[in-house]
Amino acid sequence: MGVIGYGLGVVGAGLGIGLAALGATSSMARQPEMEGRLFTVFILASAFVEALALIGFVVTLIA
């Protein structure tokens, strides 16, 4: 049962990173001069989403 929960968590993390990448790339296409700031925000958002996926992994191992 825990494997199913972790699988759903990974799907959520993948969707989160995908949406962050979509937003960052479309924003960079509209305003290329903001590329540095947008890339930094994208990396931070990806790190937070991955942290949530890792927390889900740890909770699956504990339960």
Short mmCIF file of N, CA, C and O in Angstrom, two decimals:
data_model
loop_
_atom_site.label_atom_id
_atom_site.label_comp_id
_atom_site.label_asym_id
_atom_site.label_seq_id
_atom_site.Cartn_x
_atom_site.Cartn_y
_atom_site.Cartn_z
N MET A 1 0.83 -1.20 0.00
CA MET A 1 0.00 0.00 0.00
C MET A 1 0.87 1.26 0.00
O MET A 1 0.51 2.25 -0.63
N GLY A 2 1.99 1.21 0.71
CA GLY A 2 2.87 2.38 0.76
C GLY A 2 3.49 2.70 -0.59
O GLY A 2 3.76 3.86 -0.90
N VAL A 3 3.72 1.67 -1.40
CA VAL A 3 4.31 1.89 -2.72
C VAL A 3 3.36 2.69 -3.60
O VAL A 3 3.78 3.57 -4.36
N ILE A 4 2.08 2.43 -3.47
CA ILE A 4 1.09 3.18 -4.26
C ILE A 4 1.10 4.65 -3.82
O ILE A 4 1.06 5.55 -4.66
N GLY A 5 1.17 4.87 -2.52
CA GLY A 5 1.21 6.24 -2.02
C GLY A 5 2.45 6.98 -2.49
O GLY A 5 2.39 8.15 -2.89
N TYR A 6 3.59 6.29 -2.47
CA TYR A 6 4.82 6.93 -2.94
C TYR A 6 4.74 7.19 -4.44
O TYR A 6 5.20 8.23 -4.91
N GLY A 7 4.15 6.26 -5.18
CA GLY A 7 3.99 6.46 -6.61
C GLY A 7 3.16 7.69 -6.92
O GLY A 7 3.48 8.47 -7.82
N LEU A 8 2.10 7.87 -6.17
CA LEU A 8 1.27 9.07 -6.35
C LEU A 8 2.05 10.34 -5.99
O LEU A 8 1.89 11.38 -6.63
N GLY A 9 2.88 10.25 -4.96
CA GLY A 9 3.70 11.40 -4.58
C GLY A 9 4.70 11.78 -5.67
O GLY A 9 4.93 12.96 -5.94
N VAL A 10 5.28 10.77 -6.30
CA VAL A 10 6.23 11.04 -7.38
C VAL A 10 5.53 11.64 -8.59
O VAL A 10 6.06 12.55 -9.24
N VAL A 11 4.34 11.18 -8.88
CA VAL A 11 3.56 11.76 -9.99
C VAL A 11 3.27 13.22 -9.69
O VAL A 11 3.40 14.09 -10.56
N GLY A 12 2.91 13.51 -8.45
CA GLY A 12 2.66 14.90 -8.06
C GLY A 12 3.90 15.76 -8.20
O GLY A 12 3.83 16.90 -8.67
N ALA A 13 5.05 15.21 -7.79
CA ALA A 13 6.30 15.97 -7.92
C ALA A 13 6.64 16.21 -9.38
O ALA A 13 7.09 17.30 -9.76
N GLY A 14 6.43 15.21 -10.21
CA GLY A 14 6.70 15.38 -11.63
C GLY A 14 5.81 16.44 -12.26
O GLY A 14 6.27 17.26 -13.07
N LEU A 15 4.55 16.43 -11.90
CA LEU A 15 3.64 17.47 -12.40
C LEU A 15 4.04 18.85 -11.91
O LEU A 15 3.98 19.83 -12.65
N GLY A 16 4.45 18.93 -10.64
CA GLY A 16 4.86 20.22 -10.08
C GLY A 16 6.07 20.79 -10.80
O GLY A 16 6.11 21.98 -11.15
N ILE A 17 7.07 19.96 -11.04
CA ILE A 17 8.27 20.43 -11.74
C ILE A 17 7.94 20.77 -13.18
O ILE A 17 8.44 21.75 -13.74
N GLY A 18 7.08 19.98 -13.80
CA GLY A 18 6.67 20.27 -15.18
C GLY A 18 5.96 21.61 -15.30
O GLY A 18 6.22 22.38 -16.22
N LEU A 19 5.08 21.88 -14.37
CA LEU A 19 4.37 23.16 -14.40
C LEU A 19 5.32 24.33 -14.12
O LEU A 19 5.18 25.40 -14.72
N ALA A 20 6.27 24.13 -13.22
CA ALA A 20 7.25 25.18 -12.95
C ALA A 20 8.11 25.44 -14.18
O ALA A 20 8.40 26.60 -14.52
N ALA A 21 8.51 24.38 -14.88
CA ALA A 21 9.30 24.55 -16.10
C ALA A 21 8.49 25.23 -17.19
O ALA A 21 9.01 26.09 -17.92
N LEU A 22 7.22 24.87 -17.30
CA LEU A 22 6.36 25.51 -18.28
C LEU A 22 6.25 27.02 -18.02
O LEU A 22 6.38 27.83 -18.94
N GLY A 23 6.02 27.37 -16.78
CA GLY A 23 5.92 28.79 -16.44
C GLY A 23 7.22 29.54 -16.67
O GLY A 23 7.22 30.67 -17.18
N ALA A 24 8.34 28.92 -16.31
CA ALA A 24 9.63 29.59 -16.47
C ALA A 24 9.97 29.78 -17.95
O ALA A 24 10.41 30.86 -18.35
N THR A 25 9.75 28.76 -18.76
CA THR A 25 10.09 28.89 -20.18
C THR A 25 9.18 29.87 -20.91
O THR A 25 9.64 30.64 -21.75
N SER A 26 7.90 29.87 -20.56
CA SER A 26 7.01 30.83 -21.24
C SER A 26 7.32 32.26 -20.79
O SER A 26 7.24 33.19 -21.59
N SER A 27 7.71 32.42 -19.53
CA SER A 27 8.09 33.76 -19.07
C SER A 27 9.38 34.23 -19.72
O SER A 27 9.52 35.40 -20.05
N MET A 28 10.34 33.31 -19.88
CA MET A 28 11.59 33.68 -20.55
C MET A 28 11.36 34.02 -22.01
O MET A 28 12.04 34.88 -22.56
N ALA A 29 10.38 33.37 -22.64
CA ALA A 29 10.08 33.68 -24.03
C ALA A 29 9.49 35.07 -24.15
O ALA A 29 9.73 35.77 -25.14
N ARG A 30 8.72 35.48 -23.15
CA ARG A 30 8.10 36.81 -23.19
C ARG A 30 9.08 37.91 -22.83
O ARG A 30 9.04 38.99 -23.42
N GLN A 31 9.94 37.66 -21.84
CA GLN A 31 10.90 38.67 -21.39
C GLN A 31 12.28 38.03 -21.23
O GLN A 31 12.64 37.58 -20.14
N PRO A 32 13.05 37.97 -22.30
CA PRO A 32 14.35 37.31 -22.25
C PRO A 32 15.32 37.96 -21.26
O PRO A 32 16.21 37.29 -20.74
N GLU A 33 15.16 39.23 -20.97
CA GLU A 33 16.08 39.90 -20.05
C GLU A 33 15.92 39.44 -18.61
O GLU A 33 16.78 39.67 -17.77
N MET A 34 14.83 38.76 -18.31
CA MET A 34 14.58 38.26 -16.95
C MET A 34 15.05 36.82 -16.76
O MET A 34 14.73 36.19 -15.76
N GLU A 35 15.81 36.28 -17.71
CA GLU A 35 16.17 34.87 -17.69
C GLU A 35 16.88 34.45 -16.42
O GLU A 35 16.57 33.41 -15.83
N GLY A 36 17.82 35.25 -15.93
CA GLY A 36 18.58 34.90 -14.73
C GLY A 36 17.70 34.76 -13.50
O GLY A 36 17.81 33.78 -12.74
N ARG A 37 16.84 35.72 -13.29
CA ARG A 37 15.94 35.67 -12.12
C ARG A 37 14.95 34.52 -12.23
O ARG A 37 14.67 33.84 -11.25
N LEU A 38 14.40 34.32 -13.41
CA LEU A 38 13.43 33.24 -13.59
C LEU A 38 14.07 31.87 -13.40
O LEU A 38 13.46 30.98 -12.82
N PHE A 39 15.32 31.72 -13.87
CA PHE A 39 15.99 30.45 -13.69
C PHE A 39 16.23 30.17 -12.21
O PHE A 39 16.05 29.04 -11.75
N THR A 40 16.58 31.19 -11.45
CA THR A 40 16.79 31.02 -10.01
C THR A 40 15.50 30.61 -9.33
O THR A 40 15.49 29.69 -8.50
N VAL A 41 14.41 31.25 -9.67
CA VAL A 41 13.11 30.90 -9.08
C VAL A 41 12.72 29.48 -9.48
O VAL A 41 12.19 28.72 -8.66
N PHE A 42 13.00 29.10 -10.73
CA PHE A 42 12.69 27.74 -11.18
C PHE A 42 13.48 26.70 -10.39
O PHE A 42 12.93 25.68 -9.97
N ILE A 43 14.75 26.94 -10.17
CA ILE A 43 15.57 25.99 -9.42
C ILE A 43 15.07 25.87 -7.99
O ILE A 43 14.98 24.76 -7.44
N LEU A 44 14.71 26.98 -7.37
CA LEU A 44 14.17 26.93 -6.00
C LEU A 44 12.85 26.16 -5.96
O LEU A 44 12.64 25.33 -5.07
N ALA A 45 11.97 26.41 -6.90
CA ALA A 45 10.69 25.70 -6.93
C ALA A 45 10.90 24.21 -7.14
O ALA A 45 10.26 23.38 -6.48
N SER A 46 11.82 23.86 -8.03
CA SER A 46 12.11 22.44 -8.26
C SER A 46 12.67 21.78 -7.01
O SER A 46 12.33 20.63 -6.70
N ALA A 47 13.52 22.48 -6.29
CA ALA A 47 14.10 21.93 -5.06
C ALA A 47 13.02 21.69 -4.01
O ALA A 47 13.03 20.65 -3.33
N PHE A 48 12.09 22.61 -3.88
CA PHE A 48 11.02 22.44 -2.90
C PHE A 48 10.11 21.27 -3.27
O PHE A 48 9.70 20.49 -2.40
N VAL A 49 9.79 21.13 -4.54
CA VAL A 49 8.94 20.03 -4.98
C VAL A 49 9.66 18.69 -4.76
O VAL A 49 9.07 17.72 -4.29
N GLU A 50 10.94 18.64 -5.08
CA GLU A 50 11.71 17.41 -4.87
C GLU A 50 11.83 17.08 -3.39
O GLU A 50 11.84 15.91 -3.01
N ALA A 51 11.92 18.10 -2.55
CA ALA A 51 11.97 17.86 -1.11
C ALA A 51 10.69 17.19 -0.63
O ALA A 51 10.72 16.28 0.19
N LEU A 52 9.57 17.63 -1.17
CA LEU A 52 8.30 16.99 -0.81
C LEU A 52 8.25 15.54 -1.27
O LEU A 52 7.75 14.67 -0.55
N ALA A 53 8.82 15.26 -2.44
CA ALA A 53 8.86 13.88 -2.93
C ALA A 53 9.75 13.03 -2.03
O ALA A 53 9.43 11.88 -1.72
N LEU A 54 10.87 13.58 -1.57
CA LEU A 54 11.75 12.84 -0.67
C LEU A 54 11.11 12.59 0.68
O LEU A 54 11.29 11.53 1.28
N ILE A 55 10.36 13.56 1.16
CA ILE A 55 9.63 13.37 2.41
C ILE A 55 8.62 12.24 2.25
O ILE A 55 8.46 11.40 3.14
N GLY A 56 7.95 12.18 1.11
CA GLY A 56 7.02 11.09 0.84
C GLY A 56 7.72 9.75 0.82
O GLY A 56 7.19 8.75 1.30
N PHE A 57 8.93 9.70 0.29
CA PHE A 57 9.72 8.47 0.26
C PHE A 57 10.06 8.02 1.68
O PHE A 57 9.92 6.85 2.03
N VAL A 58 10.49 8.96 2.51
CA VAL A 58 10.85 8.62 3.89
C VAL A 58 9.62 8.15 4.67
O VAL A 58 9.69 7.17 5.41
N VAL A 59 8.50 8.81 4.49
CA VAL A 59 7.28 8.40 5.18
C VAL A 59 6.85 7.01 4.72
O VAL A 59 6.40 6.20 5.54
N THR A 60 7.05 6.70 3.44
CA THR A 60 6.72 5.36 2.95
C THR A 60 7.60 4.31 3.60
O THR A 60 7.14 3.23 3.95
N LEU A 61 8.88 4.62 3.78
CA LEU A 61 9.77 3.67 4.43
C LEU A 61 9.46 3.47 5.90
O LEU A 61 9.58 2.36 6.42
N ILE A 62 9.03 4.53 6.56
CA ILE A 62 8.71 4.45 7.99
C ILE A 62 7.42 3.66 8.22
O ILE A 62 7.34 2.85 9.13
N ALA A 63 6.43 3.94 7.39
CA ALA A 63 5.10 3.30 7.59
C ALA A 63 5.06 1.87 7.18
O ALA A 63 5.76 1.16 6.74
#
